[in-house]
Amino acid sequence: MLRVGLYVEAATMDPHLSGSKIDRQIYHNIFDPLVVIDDKLEVKPNLAESWQTPDPRTLIFKLRQGVKFHDGTDFNAEAAKFNFDRMATEPKSVRKGEVANIASAEVVDAYTLKLNLKQPDAPLLATLTDRAGMMISPAAIKKFGADLEHDITGAGTGPFQFAEWVKDDHLLLKRNENYWNKDAGPYLEQVRYRPIPDDTVKLQSLQAGEIDVLDYLAPRNVPLAKTDTSLVVIDVPSLAAFWYQLNTTRPPFDNKALRQAVMYAIDTDAIVKGVWLGVGVPANGPISPSSWAYDESIKAVTRDLDKAKAKLTEAGLSAPSFTHNIGNTPIETQEAVAGRGQREDVRYVDLPVERTTGPGRQHLSVLPHHAWHIAQLVRLLEPTGG
């Protein structure tokens, strides 16, 4: 058994309803996407053996034959179409934006699926390497209904099957003995995920042998872990980007000048150095320097209090107030406090920071309903080619 420590608990077991980056770590062991990315960030076949684009608005997948969901039902074009239709129409779907350019999914034959696009869509294949491309058993969806968020028994095609989820304690996966890809394992009998929100406790659990791996190492704990010879610290460039997202659909951030004032008030360099302790770099946009699409010629916006105050005056709001939603983790709290202090230099009036129960639930329960002003988000940007 592999025992994994996560910094928050999973939000939902339904990939179509998930907005949490923690969820996806679990999903990739249970659900196979149509396509995957390799270590060179190139899109490769998976449940889809091949694809072609006869014209810019058509994407045709030849699907892998002989694949079964964990419940014994067949994966085929009908199942794939069912998934695309559900992502587009399910009221709670978080995937709607990712499949919005798909006008329709069409079954050509048992193992050929045709996606008719509204307009050319270069990033679509890369999007389908993640949750939008993960295929769920239609039979399981019909069987469990809303309970699929908590029980996905039989729902995937991946190397591991869902076994149990004991809230606030652990989530257990078991080996899929009939996995279709014989060259890809699985090599473990079980994988057990345990939520450990406290960064120090999580590291201590690793050092004590209570878990085998952790997903995230707090910046302040990096030196401690690197000096512990019993641990292996893997430090690699990430595709992830962290940012503040302003809700432009409601006051006060429907005011462009106010959004610009916030931008000039924030000192990202100070946050990277003071909160993240140099683990990361100030961003010049949503694309990480490790991505092939990164453009170093774009200069990051630097703090400029004079510009911030001028924009605040232009906005016509002498002391705008707003709430700031964050995930209930130490690093997000530290960052929110730092950001609030920087904004106060420009005469903002922040209401108390509101903590949600975690990044996943923040996306699912708060953001879709627009009941927020400013939120801290993280997104792993999928590559769009290579």
mmCIF file of N, CA, C and O in Angstrom, residues 34-112:
data_model
loop_
_atom_site.group_PDB
_atom_site.id
_atom_site.type_symbol
_atom_site.label_atom_id
_atom_site.label_comp_id
_atom_site.label_asym_id
_atom_site.label_seq_id
_atom_site.Cartn_x
_atom_site.Cartn_y
_atom_site.Cartn_z
ATOM 1 N N LEU A 34 -9.213 10.579 -22.353
ATOM 2 C CA LEU A 34 -9.110 10.148 -23.754
ATOM 3 C C LEU A 34 -7.671 10.223 -24.239
ATOM 4 O O LEU A 34 -7.202 9.351 -24.975
ATOM 5 N N VAL A 35 -6.970 11.266 -23.827
ATOM 6 C CA VAL A 35 -5.569 11.453 -24.215
ATOM 7 C C VAL A 35 -4.771 11.857 -22.988
ATOM 8 O O VAL A 35 -5.330 12.310 -21.987
ATOM 9 N N VAL A 36 -3.458 11.701 -23.049
ATOM 10 C CA VAL A 36 -2.575 12.049 -21.936
ATOM 11 C C VAL A 36 -1.423 12.896 -22.460
ATOM 12 O O VAL A 36 -1.231 13.034 -23.669
ATOM 13 N N ILE A 37 -0.643 13.451 -21.524
ATOM 14 C CA ILE A 37 0.557 14.174 -21.904
ATOM 15 C C ILE A 37 1.772 13.420 -21.380
ATOM 16 O O ILE A 37 1.722 12.806 -20.316
ATOM 17 N N ASP A 38 2.862 13.460 -22.148
ATOM 18 C CA ASP A 38 4.078 12.791 -21.700
ATOM 19 C C ASP A 38 4.997 13.805 -21.023
ATOM 20 O O ASP A 38 4.619 14.964 -20.799
ATOM 21 N N ASP A 39 6.212 13.369 -20.673
ATOM 22 C CA ASP A 39 7.107 14.249 -19.927
ATOM 23 C C ASP A 39 7.666 15.383 -20.773
ATOM 24 O O ASP A 39 8.343 16.279 -20.257
ATOM 25 N N LYS A 40 7.384 15.358 -22.074
ATOM 26 C CA LYS A 40 7.774 16.460 -22.951
ATOM 27 C C LYS A 40 6.592 17.371 -23.252
ATOM 28 O O LYS A 40 6.652 18.223 -24.132
ATOM 29 N N LEU A 41 5.486 17.144 -22.520
ATOM 30 C CA LEU A 41 4.258 17.926 -22.646
ATOM 31 C C LEU A 41 3.596 17.764 -24.009
ATOM 32 O O LEU A 41 2.911 18.661 -24.495
ATOM 33 N N GLU A 42 3.779 16.606 -24.612
ATOM 34 C CA GLU A 42 3.132 16.305 -25.884
ATOM 35 C C GLU A 42 1.914 15.419 -25.640
ATOM 36 O O GLU A 42 1.929 14.527 -24.785
ATOM 37 N N VAL A 43 0.835 15.669 -26.381
ATOM 38 C CA VAL A 43 -0.396 14.900 -26.238
ATOM 39 C C VAL A 43 -0.221 13.531 -26.891
ATOM 40 O O VAL A 43 0.221 13.421 -28.040
ATOM 41 N N LYS A 44 -0.581 12.484 -26.146
ATOM 42 C CA LYS A 44 -0.414 11.112 -26.620
ATOM 43 C C LYS A 44 -1.724 10.338 -26.480
ATOM 44 O O LYS A 44 -2.609 10.702 -25.705
ATOM 45 N N PRO A 45 -1.887 9.235 -27.228
ATOM 46 C CA PRO A 45 -3.115 8.429 -27.156
ATOM 47 C C PRO A 45 -3.312 7.793 -25.786
ATOM 48 O O PRO A 45 -2.354 7.528 -25.058
ATOM 49 N N ASN A 46 -4.568 7.519 -25.449
ATOM 50 C CA ASN A 46 -4.896 6.790 -24.231
ATOM 51 C C ASN A 46 -6.175 6.000 -24.494
ATOM 52 O O ASN A 46 -6.130 4.995 -25.206
ATOM 53 N N LEU A 47 -7.326 6.430 -23.978
ATOM 54 C CA LEU A 47 -8.572 5.765 -24.356
ATOM 55 C C LEU A 47 -8.894 6.014 -25.823
ATOM 56 O O LEU A 47 -9.593 5.226 -26.459
ATOM 57 N N ALA A 48 -8.410 7.105 -26.338
ATOM 58 C CA ALA A 48 -8.484 7.356 -27.772
ATOM 59 C C ALA A 48 -7.160 6.910 -28.383
ATOM 60 O O ALA A 48 -6.099 7.419 -28.024
ATOM 61 N N GLU A 49 -7.232 5.928 -29.291
ATOM 62 C CA GLU A 49 -6.003 5.407 -29.903
ATOM 63 C C GLU A 49 -5.426 6.357 -30.933
ATOM 64 O O GLU A 49 -4.213 6.385 -31.152
ATOM 65 N N SER A 50 -6.297 7.141 -31.568
ATOM 66 C CA SER A 50 -5.843 8.092 -32.572
ATOM 67 C C SER A 50 -6.923 9.141 -32.781
ATOM 68 O O SER A 50 -8.049 8.991 -32.303
ATOM 69 N N TRP A 51 -6.589 10.191 -33.492
ATOM 70 C CA TRP A 51 -7.556 11.232 -33.809
ATOM 71 C C TRP A 51 -7.147 11.928 -35.096
ATOM 72 O O TRP A 51 -5.992 11.882 -35.522
ATOM 73 N N GLN A 52 -8.109 12.564 -35.701
ATOM 74 C CA GLN A 52 -7.855 13.322 -36.917
ATOM 75 C C GLN A 52 -8.766 14.543 -36.966
ATOM 76 O O GLN A 52 -9.829 14.557 -36.339
ATOM 77 N N THR A 53 -8.328 15.554 -37.678
ATOM 78 C CA THR A 53 -9.118 16.778 -37.854
ATOM 79 C C THR A 53 -9.291 17.011 -39.357
ATOM 80 O O THR A 53 -8.484 17.716 -39.971
ATOM 81 N N PRO A 54 -10.322 16.416 -39.976
ATOM 82 C CA PRO A 54 -10.543 16.577 -41.408
ATOM 83 C C PRO A 54 -10.782 18.021 -41.817
ATOM 84 O O PRO A 54 -10.543 18.403 -42.954
ATOM 85 N N ASP A 55 -11.262 18.823 -40.861
ATOM 86 C CA ASP A 55 -11.387 20.264 -41.082
ATOM 87 C C ASP A 55 -11.259 20.928 -39.716
ATOM 88 O O ASP A 55 -11.339 20.264 -38.677
ATOM 89 N N PRO A 56 -11.038 22.255 -39.655
ATOM 90 C CA PRO A 56 -10.762 22.931 -38.379
ATOM 91 C C PRO A 56 -11.879 22.836 -37.347
ATOM 92 O O PRO A 56 -11.634 23.091 -36.169
ATOM 93 N N ARG A 57 -13.083 22.476 -37.779
ATOM 94 C CA ARG A 57 -14.200 22.411 -36.835
ATOM 95 C C ARG A 57 -14.664 20.980 -36.562
ATOM 96 O O ARG A 57 -15.765 20.768 -36.062
ATOM 97 N N THR A 58 -13.803 20.015 -36.848
ATOM 98 C CA THR A 58 -14.170 18.620 -36.630
ATOM 99 C C THR A 58 -12.998 17.866 -36.006
ATOM 100 O O THR A 58 -11.868 17.953 -36.483
ATOM 101 N N LEU A 59 -13.279 17.129 -34.935
ATOM 102 C CA LEU A 59 -12.274 16.288 -34.286
ATOM 103 C C LEU A 59 -12.856 14.883 -34.161
ATOM 104 O O LEU A 59 -13.912 14.695 -33.547
ATOM 105 N N ILE A 60 -12.187 13.916 -34.772
ATOM 106 C CA ILE A 60 -12.683 12.540 -34.791
ATOM 107 C C ILE A 60 -11.725 11.639 -34.021
ATOM 108 O O ILE A 60 -10.528 11.580 -34.323
ATOM 109 N N PHE A 61 -12.265 10.945 -33.007
ATOM 110 C CA PHE A 61 -11.473 10.015 -32.197
ATOM 111 C C PHE A 61 -11.781 8.573 -32.596
ATOM 112 O O PHE A 61 -12.947 8.192 -32.737
ATOM 113 N N LYS A 62 -10.725 7.775 -32.767
ATOM 114 C CA LYS A 62 -10.865 6.325 -32.847
ATOM 115 C C LYS A 62 -10.571 5.791 -31.447
ATOM 116 O O LYS A 62 -9.461 5.922 -30.934
ATOM 117 N N LEU A 63 -11.580 5.193 -30.837
ATOM 118 C CA LEU A 63 -11.467 4.777 -29.446
ATOM 119 C C LEU A 63 -10.904 3.374 -29.298
ATOM 120 O O LEU A 63 -11.071 2.527 -30.178
ATOM 121 N N ARG A 64 -10.269 3.157 -28.168
ATOM 122 C CA ARG A 64 -9.647 1.868 -27.881
ATOM 123 C C ARG A 64 -10.725 0.813 -27.628
ATOM 124 O O ARG A 64 -11.666 1.043 -26.864
ATOM 125 N N GLN A 65 -10.575 -0.323 -28.250
ATOM 126 C CA GLN A 65 -11.538 -1.410 -28.073
ATOM 127 C C GLN A 65 -11.111 -2.334 -26.937
ATOM 128 O O GLN A 65 -9.935 -2.421 -26.592
ATOM 129 N N GLY A 66 -12.075 -3.007 -26.344
ATOM 130 C CA GLY A 66 -11.778 -3.982 -25.297
ATOM 131 C C GLY A 66 -11.611 -3.396 -23.912
ATOM 132 O O GLY A 66 -11.221 -4.103 -22.978
ATOM 133 N N VAL A 67 -11.912 -2.108 -23.747
ATOM 134 C CA VAL A 67 -11.797 -1.457 -22.439
ATOM 135 C C VAL A 67 -13.142 -1.534 -21.719
ATOM 136 O O VAL A 67 -14.194 -1.256 -22.299
ATOM 137 N N LYS A 68 -13.096 -1.908 -20.466
ATOM 138 C CA LYS A 68 -14.318 -1.970 -19.658
ATOM 139 C C LYS A 68 -14.205 -1.071 -18.440
ATOM 140 O O LYS A 68 -13.111 -0.880 -17.887
ATOM 141 N N PHE A 69 -15.321 -0.494 -18.067
ATOM 142 C CA PHE A 69 -15.372 0.240 -16.810
ATOM 143 C C PHE A 69 -15.263 -0.763 -15.663
ATOM 144 O O PHE A 69 -15.437 -1.972 -15.848
ATOM 145 N N HIS A 70 -14.974 -0.265 -14.478
ATOM 146 C CA HIS A 70 -14.827 -1.151 -13.318
ATOM 147 C C HIS A 70 -16.111 -1.905 -12.990
ATOM 148 O O HIS A 70 -16.069 -2.945 -12.324
ATOM 149 N N ASP A 71 -17.255 -1.395 -13.459
ATOM 150 C CA ASP A 71 -18.524 -2.094 -13.208
ATOM 151 C C ASP A 71 -18.826 -3.157 -14.259
ATOM 152 O O ASP A 71 -19.882 -3.796 -14.234
ATOM 153 N N GLY A 72 -17.881 -3.365 -15.202
ATOM 154 C CA GLY A 72 -18.030 -4.406 -16.204
ATOM 155 C C GLY A 72 -18.687 -3.964 -17.494
ATOM 156 O O GLY A 72 -18.735 -4.731 -18.465
ATOM 157 N N THR A 73 -19.193 -2.726 -17.554
ATOM 158 C CA THR A 73 -19.807 -2.238 -18.789
ATOM 159 C C THR A 73 -18.733 -1.777 -19.768
ATOM 160 O O THR A 73 -17.593 -1.477 -19.380
ATOM 161 N N ASP A 74 -19.085 -1.716 -21.033
ATOM 162 C CA ASP A 74 -18.119 -1.392 -22.076
ATOM 163 C C ASP A 74 -17.879 0.111 -22.211
ATOM 164 O O ASP A 74 -18.817 0.912 -22.142
ATOM 165 N N PHE A 75 -16.619 0.463 -22.441
ATOM 166 C CA PHE A 75 -16.308 1.815 -22.871
ATOM 167 C C PHE A 75 -16.371 1.834 -24.389
ATOM 168 O O PHE A 75 -15.723 1.031 -25.063
ATOM 169 N N ASN A 76 -17.155 2.727 -24.929
ATOM 170 C CA ASN A 76 -17.306 2.846 -26.377
ATOM 171 C C ASN A 76 -17.745 4.265 -26.722
ATOM 172 O O ASN A 76 -17.781 5.150 -25.853
ATOM 173 N N ALA A 77 -18.095 4.481 -27.989
ATOM 174 C CA ALA A 77 -18.460 5.823 -28.438
ATOM 175 C C ALA A 77 -19.737 6.321 -27.762
ATOM 176 O O ALA A 77 -19.880 7.515 -27.489
ATOM 177 N N GLU A 78 -20.679 5.425 -27.506
ATOM 178 C CA GLU A 78 -21.905 5.829 -26.825
ATOM 179 C C GLU A 78 -21.595 6.343 -25.421
ATOM 180 O O GLU A 78 -22.163 7.338 -24.959
ATOM 181 N N ALA A 79 -20.690 5.659 -24.731
ATOM 182 C CA ALA A 79 -20.308 6.088 -23.383
ATOM 183 C C ALA A 79 -19.596 7.439 -23.433
ATOM 184 O O ALA A 79 -19.829 8.307 -22.584
ATOM 185 N N ALA A 80 -18.716 7.618 -24.417
ATOM 186 C CA ALA A 80 -18.000 8.884 -24.549
ATOM 187 C C ALA A 80 -18.967 10.032 -24.844
ATOM 188 O O ALA A 80 -18.861 11.113 -24.263
ATOM 189 N N LYS A 81 -19.911 9.799 -25.747
ATOM 190 C CA LYS A 81 -20.912 10.828 -26.055
ATOM 191 C C LYS A 81 -21.719 11.181 -24.808
ATOM 192 O O LYS A 81 -21.995 12.358 -24.543
ATOM 193 N N PHE A 82 -22.086 10.183 -24.037
ATOM 194 C CA PHE A 82 -22.844 10.407 -22.801
ATOM 195 C C PHE A 82 -22.078 11.358 -21.883
ATOM 196 O O PHE A 82 -22.659 12.265 -21.280
ATOM 197 N N ASN A 83 -20.775 11.151 -21.782
ATOM 198 C CA ASN A 83 -19.955 11.998 -20.927
ATOM 199 C C ASN A 83 -19.910 13.436 -21.422
ATOM 200 O O ASN A 83 -20.055 14.388 -20.640
ATOM 201 N N PHE A 84 -19.712 13.623 -22.722
ATOM 202 C CA PHE A 84 -19.657 14.985 -23.257
ATOM 203 C C PHE A 84 -21.003 15.690 -23.101
ATOM 204 O O PHE A 84 -21.060 16.879 -22.763
ATOM 205 N N ASP A 85 -22.074 14.971 -23.327
ATOM 206 C CA ASP A 85 -23.409 15.555 -23.168
ATOM 207 C C ASP A 85 -23.646 15.962 -21.707
ATOM 208 O O ASP A 85 -24.200 17.027 -21.433
ATOM 209 N N ARG A 86 -23.209 15.108 -20.775
ATOM 210 C CA ARG A 86 -23.413 15.414 -19.358
ATOM 211 C C ARG A 86 -22.597 16.627 -18.933
ATOM 212 O O ARG A 86 -23.084 17.491 -18.181
ATOM 213 N N MET A 87 -21.354 16.712 -19.390
ATOM 214 C CA MET A 87 -20.528 17.862 -19.015
ATOM 215 C C MET A 87 -21.146 19.172 -19.480
ATOM 216 O O MET A 87 -21.030 20.210 -18.826
ATOM 217 N N ALA A 88 -21.834 19.138 -20.615
ATOM 218 C CA ALA A 88 -22.413 20.349 -21.184
ATOM 219 C C ALA A 88 -23.754 20.716 -20.582
ATOM 220 O O ALA A 88 -24.137 21.898 -20.587
ATOM 221 N N THR A 89 -24.480 19.734 -20.040
ATOM 222 C CA THR A 89 -25.858 19.991 -19.611
ATOM 223 C C THR A 89 -26.108 19.845 -18.115
ATOM 224 O O THR A 89 -27.083 20.404 -17.610
ATOM 225 N N GLU A 90 -25.273 19.101 -17.407
ATOM 226 C CA GLU A 90 -25.459 18.930 -15.964
ATOM 227 C C GLU A 90 -25.381 20.306 -15.278
ATOM 228 O O GLU A 90 -24.387 21.030 -15.421
ATOM 229 N N PRO A 91 -26.421 20.691 -14.532
ATOM 230 C CA PRO A 91 -26.442 22.028 -13.918
ATOM 231 C C PRO A 91 -25.220 22.338 -13.045
ATOM 232 O O PRO A 91 -24.763 23.482 -13.005
ATOM 233 N N LYS A 92 -24.682 21.338 -12.357
ATOM 234 C CA LYS A 92 -23.552 21.575 -11.453
ATOM 235 C C LYS A 92 -22.193 21.353 -12.122
ATOM 236 O O LYS A 92 -21.158 21.434 -11.472
ATOM 237 N N SER A 93 -22.192 21.089 -13.418
ATOM 238 C CA SER A 93 -20.949 20.783 -14.118
ATOM 239 C C SER A 93 -19.969 21.954 -14.071
ATOM 240 O O SER A 93 -20.308 23.087 -14.400
ATOM 241 N N VAL A 94 -18.732 21.649 -13.666
ATOM 242 C CA VAL A 94 -17.659 22.636 -13.676
ATOM 243 C C VAL A 94 -16.899 22.571 -15.001
ATOM 244 O O VAL A 94 -16.030 23.389 -15.274
ATOM 245 N N ARG A 95 -17.247 21.618 -15.827
ATOM 246 C CA ARG A 95 -16.585 21.412 -17.112
ATOM 247 C C ARG A 95 -17.258 22.173 -18.258
ATOM 248 O O ARG A 95 -16.773 22.125 -19.382
ATOM 249 N N LYS A 96 -18.354 22.844 -17.992
ATOM 250 C CA LYS A 96 -19.103 23.489 -19.072
ATOM 251 C C LYS A 96 -18.241 24.415 -19.917
ATOM 252 O O LYS A 96 -18.321 24.414 -21.147
ATOM 253 N N GLY A 97 -17.421 25.217 -19.261
ATOM 254 C CA GLY A 97 -16.570 26.134 -20.007
ATOM 255 C C GLY A 97 -15.552 25.426 -20.872
ATOM 256 O O GLY A 97 -15.201 25.903 -21.954
ATOM 257 N N GLU A 98 -15.081 24.263 -20.411
ATOM 258 C CA GLU A 98 -14.053 23.524 -21.141
ATOM 259 C C GLU A 98 -14.606 22.845 -22.388
ATOM 260 O O GLU A 98 -13.869 22.578 -23.335
ATOM 261 N N VAL A 99 -15.912 22.537 -22.369
ATOM 262 C CA VAL A 99 -16.525 21.881 -23.529
ATOM 263 C C VAL A 99 -17.494 22.809 -24.244
ATOM 264 O O VAL A 99 -18.241 22.371 -25.123
ATOM 265 N N ALA A 100 -17.476 24.088 -23.910
ATOM 266 C CA ALA A 100 -18.447 25.035 -24.483
ATOM 267 C C ALA A 100 -18.315 25.176 -25.988
ATOM 268 O O ALA A 100 -19.293 25.496 -26.674
ATOM 269 N N ASN A 101 -17.124 24.930 -26.517
ATOM 270 C CA ASN A 101 -16.927 25.067 -27.958
ATOM 271 C C ASN A 101 -17.326 23.819 -28.733
ATOM 272 O O ASN A 101 -17.247 23.786 -29.958
ATOM 273 N N ILE A 102 -17.752 22.781 -28.020
ATOM 274 C CA ILE A 102 -18.214 21.555 -28.690
ATOM 275 C C ILE A 102 -19.709 21.704 -28.943
ATOM 276 O O ILE A 102 -20.517 21.709 -28.016
ATOM 277 N N ALA A 103 -20.072 21.837 -30.222
ATOM 278 C CA ALA A 103 -21.482 21.996 -30.582
ATOM 279 C C ALA A 103 -22.251 20.715 -30.331
ATOM 280 O O ALA A 103 -23.394 20.734 -29.860
ATOM 281 N N SER A 104 -21.617 19.575 -30.628
ATOM 282 C CA SER A 104 -22.268 18.287 -30.414
ATOM 283 C C SER A 104 -21.246 17.168 -30.476
ATOM 284 O O SER A 104 -20.191 17.302 -31.094
ATOM 285 N N ALA A 105 -21.574 16.066 -29.794
ATOM 286 C CA ALA A 105 -20.782 14.838 -29.865
ATOM 287 C C ALA A 105 -21.612 13.821 -30.629
ATOM 288 O O ALA A 105 -22.792 13.624 -30.326
ATOM 289 N N GLU A 106 -20.997 13.176 -31.599
ATOM 290 C CA GLU A 106 -21.746 12.310 -32.523
ATOM 291 C C GLU A 106 -21.100 10.921 -32.594
ATOM 292 O O GLU A 106 -19.884 10.805 -32.779
ATOM 293 N N VAL A 107 -21.906 9.888 -32.438
ATOM 294 C CA VAL A 107 -21.426 8.509 -32.564
ATOM 295 C C VAL A 107 -21.406 8.133 -34.044
ATOM 296 O O VAL A 107 -22.454 8.069 -34.684
ATOM 297 N N VAL A 108 -20.206 7.890 -34.559
ATOM 298 C CA VAL A 108 -20.064 7.478 -35.966
ATOM 299 C C VAL A 108 -20.257 5.972 -36.086
ATOM 300 O O VAL A 108 -20.987 5.482 -36.941
ATOM 301 N N ASP A 109 -19.580 5.243 -35.218
ATOM 302 C CA ASP A 109 -19.788 3.802 -35.076
ATOM 303 C C ASP A 109 -19.410 3.437 -33.655
ATOM 304 O O ASP A 109 -19.144 4.322 -32.834
ATOM 305 N N ALA A 110 -19.382 2.161 -33.332
ATOM 306 C CA ALA A 110 -19.200 1.732 -31.943
ATOM 307 C C ALA A 110 -17.946 2.297 -31.293
ATOM 308 O O ALA A 110 -17.932 2.554 -30.072
ATOM 309 N N TYR A 111 -16.895 2.515 -32.074
ATOM 310 C CA TYR A 111 -15.640 2.994 -31.509
ATOM 311 C C TYR A 111 -15.093 4.216 -32.230
ATOM 312 O O TYR A 111 -13.877 4.442 -32.233
ATOM 313 N N THR A 112 -15.975 5.014 -32.794
ATOM 314 C CA THR A 112 -15.578 6.274 -33.422
ATOM 315 C C THR A 112 -16.482 7.390 -32.925
ATOM 316 O O THR A 112 -17.700 7.311 -33.029
#
